[in-house]
CSV table of C-alpha atoms and ligand atoms in Angstrom, one decimal:
chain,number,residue,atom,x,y,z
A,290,UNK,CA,151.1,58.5,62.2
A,291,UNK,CA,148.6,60.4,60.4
A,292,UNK,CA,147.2,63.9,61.2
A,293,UNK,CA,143.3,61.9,62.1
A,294,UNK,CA,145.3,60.0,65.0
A,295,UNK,CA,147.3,63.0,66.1
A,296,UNK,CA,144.2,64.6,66.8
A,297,UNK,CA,142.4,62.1,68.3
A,298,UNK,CA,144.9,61.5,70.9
A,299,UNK,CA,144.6,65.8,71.6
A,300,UNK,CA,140.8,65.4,71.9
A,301,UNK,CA,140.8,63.1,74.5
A,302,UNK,CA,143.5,64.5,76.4
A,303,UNK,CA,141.9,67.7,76.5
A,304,UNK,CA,138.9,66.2,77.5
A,305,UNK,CA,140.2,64.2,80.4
A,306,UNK,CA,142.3,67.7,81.6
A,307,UNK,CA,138.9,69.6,81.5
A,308,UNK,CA,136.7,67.2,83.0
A,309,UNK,CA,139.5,67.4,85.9
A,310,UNK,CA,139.5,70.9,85.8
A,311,UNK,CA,136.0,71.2,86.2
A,312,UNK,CA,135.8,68.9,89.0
A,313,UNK,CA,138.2,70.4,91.2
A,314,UNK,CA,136.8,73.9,90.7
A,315,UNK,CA,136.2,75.0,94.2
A,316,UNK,CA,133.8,78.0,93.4
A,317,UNK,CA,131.4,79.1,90.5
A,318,UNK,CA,134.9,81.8,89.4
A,319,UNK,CA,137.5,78.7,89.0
A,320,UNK,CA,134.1,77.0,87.2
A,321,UNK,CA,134.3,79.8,85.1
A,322,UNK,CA,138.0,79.9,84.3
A,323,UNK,CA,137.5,76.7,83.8
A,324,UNK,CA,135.2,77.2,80.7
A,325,UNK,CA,137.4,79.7,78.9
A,326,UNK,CA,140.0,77.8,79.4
A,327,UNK,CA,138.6,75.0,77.4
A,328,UNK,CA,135.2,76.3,75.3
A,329,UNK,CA,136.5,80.0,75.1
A,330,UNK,CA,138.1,81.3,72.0
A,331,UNK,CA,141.0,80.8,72.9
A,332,UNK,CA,140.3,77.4,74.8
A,333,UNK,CA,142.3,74.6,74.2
A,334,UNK,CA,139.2,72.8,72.8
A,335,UNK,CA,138.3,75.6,70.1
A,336,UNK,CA,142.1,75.7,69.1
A,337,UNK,CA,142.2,72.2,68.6
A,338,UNK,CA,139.2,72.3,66.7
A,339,UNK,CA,140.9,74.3,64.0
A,340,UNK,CA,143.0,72.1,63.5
A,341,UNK,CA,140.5,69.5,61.5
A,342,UNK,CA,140.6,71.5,58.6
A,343,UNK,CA,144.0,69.8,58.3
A,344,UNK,CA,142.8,65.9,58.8
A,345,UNK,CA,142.5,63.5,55.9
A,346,UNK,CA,138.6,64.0,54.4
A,347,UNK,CA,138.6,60.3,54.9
A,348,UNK,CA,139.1,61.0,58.5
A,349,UNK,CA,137.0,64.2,59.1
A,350,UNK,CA,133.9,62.7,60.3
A,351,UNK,CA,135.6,60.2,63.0
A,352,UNK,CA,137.1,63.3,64.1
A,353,UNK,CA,134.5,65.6,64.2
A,354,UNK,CA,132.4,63.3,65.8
A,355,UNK,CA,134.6,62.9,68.8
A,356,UNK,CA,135.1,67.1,68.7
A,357,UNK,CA,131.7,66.9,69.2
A,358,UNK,CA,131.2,64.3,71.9
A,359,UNK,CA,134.1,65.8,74.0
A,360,UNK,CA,132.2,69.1,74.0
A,361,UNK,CA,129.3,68.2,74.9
A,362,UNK,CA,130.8,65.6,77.7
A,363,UNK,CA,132.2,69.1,78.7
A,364,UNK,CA,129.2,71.5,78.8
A,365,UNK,CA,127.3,68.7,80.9
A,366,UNK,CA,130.3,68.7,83.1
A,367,UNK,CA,130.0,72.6,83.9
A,368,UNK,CA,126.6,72.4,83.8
A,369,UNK,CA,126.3,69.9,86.7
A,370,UNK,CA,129.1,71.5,88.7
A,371,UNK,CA,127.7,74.5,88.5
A,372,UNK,CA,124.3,73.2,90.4
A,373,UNK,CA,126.3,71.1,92.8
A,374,UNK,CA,128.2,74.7,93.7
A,375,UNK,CA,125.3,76.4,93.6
A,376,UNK,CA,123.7,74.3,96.5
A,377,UNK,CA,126.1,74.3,98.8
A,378,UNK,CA,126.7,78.6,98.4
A,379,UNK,CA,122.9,78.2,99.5
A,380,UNK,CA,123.4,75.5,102.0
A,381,UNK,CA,126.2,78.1,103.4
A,382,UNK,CA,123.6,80.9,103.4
A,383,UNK,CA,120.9,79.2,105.2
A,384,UNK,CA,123.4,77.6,107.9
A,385,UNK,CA,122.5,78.2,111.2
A,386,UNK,CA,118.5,79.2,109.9
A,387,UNK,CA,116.0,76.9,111.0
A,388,UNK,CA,114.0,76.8,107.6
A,389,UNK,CA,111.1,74.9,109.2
A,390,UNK,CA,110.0,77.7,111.5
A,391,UNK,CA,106.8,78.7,110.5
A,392,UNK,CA,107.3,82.1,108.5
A,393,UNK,CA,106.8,85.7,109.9
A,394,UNK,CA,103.1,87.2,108.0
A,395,UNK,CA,103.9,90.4,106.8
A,396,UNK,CA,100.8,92.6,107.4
A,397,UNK,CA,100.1,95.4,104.9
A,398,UNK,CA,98.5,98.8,106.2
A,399,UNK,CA,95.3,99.8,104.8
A,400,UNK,CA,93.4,103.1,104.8
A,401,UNK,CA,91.7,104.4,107.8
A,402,UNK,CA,87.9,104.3,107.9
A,403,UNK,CA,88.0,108.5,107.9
A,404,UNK,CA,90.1,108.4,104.8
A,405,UNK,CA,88.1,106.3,103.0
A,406,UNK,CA,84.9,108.2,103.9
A,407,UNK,CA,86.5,111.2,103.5
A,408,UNK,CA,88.4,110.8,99.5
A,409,UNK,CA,84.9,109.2,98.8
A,410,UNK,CA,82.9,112.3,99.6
A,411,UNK,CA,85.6,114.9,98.4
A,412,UNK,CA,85.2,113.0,95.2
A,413,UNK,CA,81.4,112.9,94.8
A,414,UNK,CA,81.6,116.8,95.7
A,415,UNK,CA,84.9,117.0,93.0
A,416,UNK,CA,82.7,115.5,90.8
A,417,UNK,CA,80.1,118.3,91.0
A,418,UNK,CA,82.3,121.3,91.1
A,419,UNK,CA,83.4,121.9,94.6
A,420,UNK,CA,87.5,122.7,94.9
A,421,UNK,CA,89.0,121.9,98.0
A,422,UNK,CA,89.9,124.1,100.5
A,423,UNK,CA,91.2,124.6,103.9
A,424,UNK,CA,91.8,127.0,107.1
A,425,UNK,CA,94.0,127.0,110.5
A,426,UNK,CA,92.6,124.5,113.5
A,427,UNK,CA,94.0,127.5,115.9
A,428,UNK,CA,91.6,130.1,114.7
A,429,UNK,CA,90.6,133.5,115.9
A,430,UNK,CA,87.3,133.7,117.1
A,431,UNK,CA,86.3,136.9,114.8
A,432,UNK,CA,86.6,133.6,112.1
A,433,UNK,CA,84.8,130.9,114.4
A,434,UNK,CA,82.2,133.1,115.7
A,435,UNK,CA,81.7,136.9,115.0
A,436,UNK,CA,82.1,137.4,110.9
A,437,UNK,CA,79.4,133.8,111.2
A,438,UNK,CA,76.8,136.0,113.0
A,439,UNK,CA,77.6,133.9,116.4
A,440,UNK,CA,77.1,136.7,119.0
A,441,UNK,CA,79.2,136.8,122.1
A,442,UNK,CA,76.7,135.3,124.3
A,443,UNK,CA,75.6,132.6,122.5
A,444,UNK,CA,76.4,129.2,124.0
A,445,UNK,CA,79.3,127.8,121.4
A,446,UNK,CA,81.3,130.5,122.5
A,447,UNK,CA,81.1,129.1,126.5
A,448,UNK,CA,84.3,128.5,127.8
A,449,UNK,CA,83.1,124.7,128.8
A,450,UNK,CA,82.2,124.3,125.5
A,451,UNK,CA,85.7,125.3,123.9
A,452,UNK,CA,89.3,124.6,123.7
A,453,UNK,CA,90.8,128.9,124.1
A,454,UNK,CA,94.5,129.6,124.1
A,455,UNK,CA,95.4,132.2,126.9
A,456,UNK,CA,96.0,134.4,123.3
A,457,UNK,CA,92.3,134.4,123.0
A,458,UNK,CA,92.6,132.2,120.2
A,459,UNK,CA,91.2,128.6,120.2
A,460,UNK,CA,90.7,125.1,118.4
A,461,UNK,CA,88.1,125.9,115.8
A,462,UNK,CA,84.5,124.3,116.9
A,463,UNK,CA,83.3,123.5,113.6
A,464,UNK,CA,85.1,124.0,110.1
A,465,UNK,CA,82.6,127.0,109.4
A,466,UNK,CA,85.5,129.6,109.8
A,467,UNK,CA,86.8,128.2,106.4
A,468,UNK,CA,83.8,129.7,104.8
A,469,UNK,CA,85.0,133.1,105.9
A,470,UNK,CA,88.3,132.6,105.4
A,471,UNK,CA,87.6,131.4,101.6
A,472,UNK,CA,85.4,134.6,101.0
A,473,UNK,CA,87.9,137.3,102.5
A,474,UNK,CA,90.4,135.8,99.6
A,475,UNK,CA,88.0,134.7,96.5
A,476,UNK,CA,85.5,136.4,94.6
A,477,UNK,CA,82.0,135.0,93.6
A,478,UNK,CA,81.4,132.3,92.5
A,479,UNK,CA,82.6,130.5,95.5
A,480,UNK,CA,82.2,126.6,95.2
A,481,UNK,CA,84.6,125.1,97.9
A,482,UNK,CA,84.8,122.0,100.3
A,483,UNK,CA,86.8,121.9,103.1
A,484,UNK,CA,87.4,118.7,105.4
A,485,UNK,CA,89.1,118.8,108.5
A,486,UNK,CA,89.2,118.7,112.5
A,487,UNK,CA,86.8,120.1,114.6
A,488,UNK,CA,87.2,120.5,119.0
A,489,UNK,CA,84.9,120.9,121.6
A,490,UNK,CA,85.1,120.1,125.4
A,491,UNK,CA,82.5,117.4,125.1
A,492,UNK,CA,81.9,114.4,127.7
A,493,UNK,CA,83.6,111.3,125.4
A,494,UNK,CA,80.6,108.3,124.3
A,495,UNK,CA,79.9,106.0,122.2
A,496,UNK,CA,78.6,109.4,119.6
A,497,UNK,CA,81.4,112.1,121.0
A,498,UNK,CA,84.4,112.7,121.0
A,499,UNK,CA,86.3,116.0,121.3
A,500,UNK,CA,87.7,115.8,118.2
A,501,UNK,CA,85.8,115.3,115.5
A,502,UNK,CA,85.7,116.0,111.7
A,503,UNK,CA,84.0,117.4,109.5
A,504,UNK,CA,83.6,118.5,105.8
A,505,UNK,CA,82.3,122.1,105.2
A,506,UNK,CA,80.6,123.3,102.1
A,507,UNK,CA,79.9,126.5,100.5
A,508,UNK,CA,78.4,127.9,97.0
A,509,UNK,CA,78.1,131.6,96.3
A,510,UNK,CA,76.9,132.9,93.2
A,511,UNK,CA,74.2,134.9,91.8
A,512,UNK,CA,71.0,132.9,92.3
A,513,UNK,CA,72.1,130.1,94.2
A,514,UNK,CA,69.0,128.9,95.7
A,515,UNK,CA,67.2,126.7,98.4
A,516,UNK,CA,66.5,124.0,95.6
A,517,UNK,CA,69.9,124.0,94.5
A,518,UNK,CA,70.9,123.2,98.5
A,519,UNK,CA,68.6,120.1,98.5
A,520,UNK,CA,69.4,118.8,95.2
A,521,UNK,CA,73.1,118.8,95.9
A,522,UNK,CA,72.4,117.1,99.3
A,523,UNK,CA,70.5,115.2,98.2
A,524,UNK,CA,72.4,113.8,95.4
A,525,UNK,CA,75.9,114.0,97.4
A,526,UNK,CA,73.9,111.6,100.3
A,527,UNK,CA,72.9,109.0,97.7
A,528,UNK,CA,75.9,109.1,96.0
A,529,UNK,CA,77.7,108.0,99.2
A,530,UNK,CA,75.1,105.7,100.7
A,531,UNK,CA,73.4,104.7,97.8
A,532,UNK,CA,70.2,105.6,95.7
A,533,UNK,CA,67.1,103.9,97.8
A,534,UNK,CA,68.9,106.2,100.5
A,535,UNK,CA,66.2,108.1,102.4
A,536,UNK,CA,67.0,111.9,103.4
A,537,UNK,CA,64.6,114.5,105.0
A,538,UNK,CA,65.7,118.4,105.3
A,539,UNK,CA,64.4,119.5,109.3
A,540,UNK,CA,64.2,122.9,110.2
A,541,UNK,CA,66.9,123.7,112.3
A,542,UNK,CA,68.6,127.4,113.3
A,543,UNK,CA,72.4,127.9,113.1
A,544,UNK,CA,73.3,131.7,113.4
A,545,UNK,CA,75.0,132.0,109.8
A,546,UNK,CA,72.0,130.6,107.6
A,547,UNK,CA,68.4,131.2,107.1
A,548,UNK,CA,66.4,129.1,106.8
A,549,UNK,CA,68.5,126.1,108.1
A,550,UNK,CA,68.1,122.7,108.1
A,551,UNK,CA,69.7,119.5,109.7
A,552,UNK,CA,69.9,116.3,107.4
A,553,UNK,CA,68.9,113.2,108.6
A,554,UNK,CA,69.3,110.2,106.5
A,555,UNK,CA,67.4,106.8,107.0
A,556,UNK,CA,69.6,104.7,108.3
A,557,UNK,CA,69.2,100.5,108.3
A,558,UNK,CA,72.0,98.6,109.8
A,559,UNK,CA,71.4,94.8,109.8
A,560,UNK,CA,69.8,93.4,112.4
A,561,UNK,CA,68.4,96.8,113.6
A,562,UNK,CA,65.1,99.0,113.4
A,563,UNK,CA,65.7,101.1,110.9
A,564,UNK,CA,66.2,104.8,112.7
A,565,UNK,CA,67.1,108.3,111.1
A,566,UNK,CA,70.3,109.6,112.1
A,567,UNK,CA,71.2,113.1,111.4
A,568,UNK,CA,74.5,113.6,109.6
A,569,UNK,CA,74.7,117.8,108.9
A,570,UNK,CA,73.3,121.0,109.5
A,571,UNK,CA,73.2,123.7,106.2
A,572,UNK,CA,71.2,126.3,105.2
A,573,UNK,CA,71.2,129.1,102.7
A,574,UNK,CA,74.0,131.6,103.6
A,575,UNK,CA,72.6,134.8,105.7
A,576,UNK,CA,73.0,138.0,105.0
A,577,UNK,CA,74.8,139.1,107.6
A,578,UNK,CA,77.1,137.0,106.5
A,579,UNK,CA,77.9,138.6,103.5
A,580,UNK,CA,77.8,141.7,105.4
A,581,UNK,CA,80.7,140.8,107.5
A,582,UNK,CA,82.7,139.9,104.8
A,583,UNK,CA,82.4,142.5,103.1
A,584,UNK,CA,83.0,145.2,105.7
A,585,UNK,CA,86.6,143.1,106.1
A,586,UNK,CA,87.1,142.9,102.1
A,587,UNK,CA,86.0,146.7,101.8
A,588,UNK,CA,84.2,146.2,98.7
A,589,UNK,CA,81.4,144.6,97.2
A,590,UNK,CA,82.3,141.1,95.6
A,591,UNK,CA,79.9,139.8,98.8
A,592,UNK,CA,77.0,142.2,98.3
A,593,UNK,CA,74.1,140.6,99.9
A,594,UNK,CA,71.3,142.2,97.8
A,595,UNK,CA,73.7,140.8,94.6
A,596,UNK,CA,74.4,137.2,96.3
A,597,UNK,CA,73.0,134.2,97.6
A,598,UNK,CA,74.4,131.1,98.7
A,599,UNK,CA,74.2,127.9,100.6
A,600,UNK,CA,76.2,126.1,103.1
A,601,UNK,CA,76.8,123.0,104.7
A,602,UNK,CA,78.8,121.0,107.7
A,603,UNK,CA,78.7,117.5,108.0
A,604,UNK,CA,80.1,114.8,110.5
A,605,UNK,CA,82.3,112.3,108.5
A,606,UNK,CA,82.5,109.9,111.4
A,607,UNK,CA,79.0,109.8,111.4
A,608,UNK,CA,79.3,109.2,107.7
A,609,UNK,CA,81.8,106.4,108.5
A,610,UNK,CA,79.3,105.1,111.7
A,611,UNK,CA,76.5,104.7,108.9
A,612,UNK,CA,78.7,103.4,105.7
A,613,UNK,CA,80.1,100.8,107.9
A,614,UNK,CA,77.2,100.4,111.0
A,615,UNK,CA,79.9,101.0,113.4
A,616,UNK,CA,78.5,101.5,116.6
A,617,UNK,CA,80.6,103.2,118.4
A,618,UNK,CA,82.6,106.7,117.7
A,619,UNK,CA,85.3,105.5,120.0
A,620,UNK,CA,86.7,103.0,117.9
A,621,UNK,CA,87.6,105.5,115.1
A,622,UNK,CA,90.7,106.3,117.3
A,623,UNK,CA,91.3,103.6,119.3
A,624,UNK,CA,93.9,102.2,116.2
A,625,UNK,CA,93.2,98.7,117.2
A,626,UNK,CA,94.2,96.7,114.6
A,627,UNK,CA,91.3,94.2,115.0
A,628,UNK,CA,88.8,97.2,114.1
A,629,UNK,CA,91.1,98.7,111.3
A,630,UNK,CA,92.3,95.5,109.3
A,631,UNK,CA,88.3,95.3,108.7
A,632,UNK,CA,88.8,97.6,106.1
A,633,UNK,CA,92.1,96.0,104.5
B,157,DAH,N1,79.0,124.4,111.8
B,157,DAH,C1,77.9,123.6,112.2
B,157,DAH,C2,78.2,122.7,113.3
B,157,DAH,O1,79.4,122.4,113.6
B,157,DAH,C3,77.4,122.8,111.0
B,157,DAH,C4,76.8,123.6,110.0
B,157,DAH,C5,75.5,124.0,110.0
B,157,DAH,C6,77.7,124.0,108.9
B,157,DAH,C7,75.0,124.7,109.0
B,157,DAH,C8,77.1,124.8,107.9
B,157,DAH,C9,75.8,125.2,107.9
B,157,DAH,O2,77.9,125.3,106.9
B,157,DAH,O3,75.3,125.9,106.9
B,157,DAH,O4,77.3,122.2,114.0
C-alpha cells in the first residue's frame, strides 16, 4: 500500500477521534485541550500533516484536499461546541433569575440648584478677577459686627435676631466678616469673592429661612470707585440672567458702606407680572472700615485717605428663586427628589 493510502486512512481517523473528542468535552477547558490536542503544534492533525511531504506528487492533492477538509470539519466542530457551552454557563448563571421582571432604573444624581447658581456666579466673578475666598461660620462678633462699623446696639446684633454660643461667639449673619478677615491677612489690591452660609433666627416662609447663602464681594485698590461698583454689577447680573436683564441701584444704608445701595433686578417669570425683586445690598467700602483694620493690622496697607473700595452681599437662593422662578425658598432644602431631578 502506498504512502497516499496510509495517510488517508490517518486523516480520517484523526478526524473521527477529534470530532468525538470535541463532542464529549464537558466545559470550554476540555474544548480547549481538545484543540491542542488536534490543531496545536504538536496536534495529531499538524503532525500528520507533515507527513505529505512524503506522498507520491501524484497523490499530493487528493491528500491535501482531505488535510484540508478534516480541518476545517474540525474548526467548525469547536466552533459550534464552544457556543452550545457557552449557553448553558449562561443558562447556569441566570438560573433561578426571572429575566422578564421589568429592570431596576438606575437614577443618576445631579447638581443641586445652589451649586449650580453658585459655580455659575463664581465663574462670571473668576472671569473678572475676583479669587475666591472664605472665613469660619462660628465667628467672633469683633468680625461680624464691630471691625464692620455695626455698633453694639444696632438691631443685627439682637439676641432674637442671632444664633450666639454661650462663648460669645455665634453663626455669622451675613458673610461680611470675610471681608475683614481677607484684609487683616492681604494687602491692597484686594479683589476676593467669598460664598458661603449665612444664620439668623428668622420666622421660616416661602422667602426665609434661617440659613441662607450668600456670596460676598470686595475690591480694594487705589481709585476703586462708585462706577466701577455698578459696572461690575451690572455686568455680573446680566451675565447670570441675561443681557435684556433690568437692574436699578436703590439707596439703601448698611453700617460698613457709604453710600449703599440694594440691587433689584426686573424679574419676569412666565405667567406672572413682571415685579423687581431685590437680590443684594453693596456699597462703596466706609472709612471706618479701613480704620478698623488698620488699627488690628498696625500699619497702613488699609489707609483710608490712600484706599477706596466697594463691596457687595448677595442672596444665591434668590439668585436660584429667579434663574429658575422657583417660588418658594423652602424647597431648596426640602431634597425632594421630584423638585431636584428638575435640574438633572
Ligand atoms: N451683609 C449684608 C446683609 O447680609 C449684605 C451686604 C450689603 C454686603 C452691603 C455687603 C455690602 O458687602 O456692601 O444683608
Amino acid at each position: 500500500m502506498g504512502t497516499g493510502f496510509l495517510m488517508k486512512e490517518q486523516i480520517s481517523s484523526i478526524q473521527t477521534e477529534a470530532l468525538e473528542l470535541i463532542a464529549n468535552a464537558g466545559d470550554v477547558r476540555a474544548l480547549e485541550d481538545a484543540r491542542v490536542a488536534v490543531l496545536g503544534k504538536k496536534g495529531s492533525l499538524t503532525l500528520a500533516a507533515a507527513g505529505i511531504k512524503d506522498v507520491p506528487k501524484e497523490e499530493k492533492a487528493e491528500v491535501g484536499q482531505l488535510l484540508n477538509a478534516a480541518r476545517s470539519a474540525i474548526t467548525t466542530a469547536l466552533e459550534k461546541k464552544q457556543l452550545a457551552l457557552q449557553e448553558v454557563a449562561d443558562r447556569a448563571a441566570l438560573a433561578g433569575i426571572d429575566v422578564t421582571l421589568p429592570g431596576r432604573a438606575v437614577l443618576t444624581g445631579a447638581l443641586h440648584p445652589l451649586t449650580l447658581i453658585r459655580d455659575e456666579a463664581i465663574g462670571i466673578l473668576r472671569r473678572m478677577g475676583f479669587a475666591l475666598a472664605d472665613g469660619p461660620e462660628i465667628e467672633d462678633e469683633f468680625h461680624c459686627f464691630d471691625a464692620l462699623n455695626t455698633p453694639a446696639d444696632h438691631p443685627a446684633r439682637n439676641e432674637k435676631d442671632t444664633f450666639y454660643f454661650d462663648s460669645g461667639k455665634l453663626l455669622r449673619t451675613h458673610t461680611s466678616s470675610v471681608q475683614i478677615r481677607t484684609m487683616e491677612g492681604a494687602k491692597p489690591p484686594v479683589r476676593i469673592i467669598a460664598p458661603g452660609s449665612a444664620y439668623r433666627r428668622d420666622e421660616i416662609d416661602a422667602t426665609h429661612l434661617s440659613v441662607f447663602n450668600q456670596l460676598e464681594g470686595l475690591y480694594v485698590a487705589e481709585d476703586v470707585s462708585l462706577p466701577d461698583l455698578k459696572g461690575t454689577l451690572e455686568y455680573f447680573l446680566q451675565e447670570l440672567f441675561g443681557p435684556q436683564t433690568e437692574v436699578r441701584f436703590r439707596p439703601h444704608f448698611f453700617p460698613f458702606t457709604e453710600p449703599s445701595f440694594e440691587i433689584d433686578v426686573k424679574l419676569t417669570v412666565k405667567g406672572q407680572a413682571p415685579r423687581w425683586i431685590e437680590v443684594a445690598g453693596c456699597g462703596m467700602v466706609d472709612p471706618a472700615v479701613f480704620e478698623s483694620v488698620s488699627k488690628t493690622r498696625k500699619d497702613d496697607a488699609f489707609d483710608p485717605a490712600a484706599v477706596t473700595g466697594f463691596a457687595f452681599g448677595m442672596g444665591l437662593d434668590r439668585l436660584a428663586m429667579i434663574r429658575w422662578g422657583i417660588k418658594d425658598i423652602r424647597l431648596l432644602i426640602e431634597n425632594d427628589v421630584r423638585f431636584l431631578k428638575q435640574f438633572a
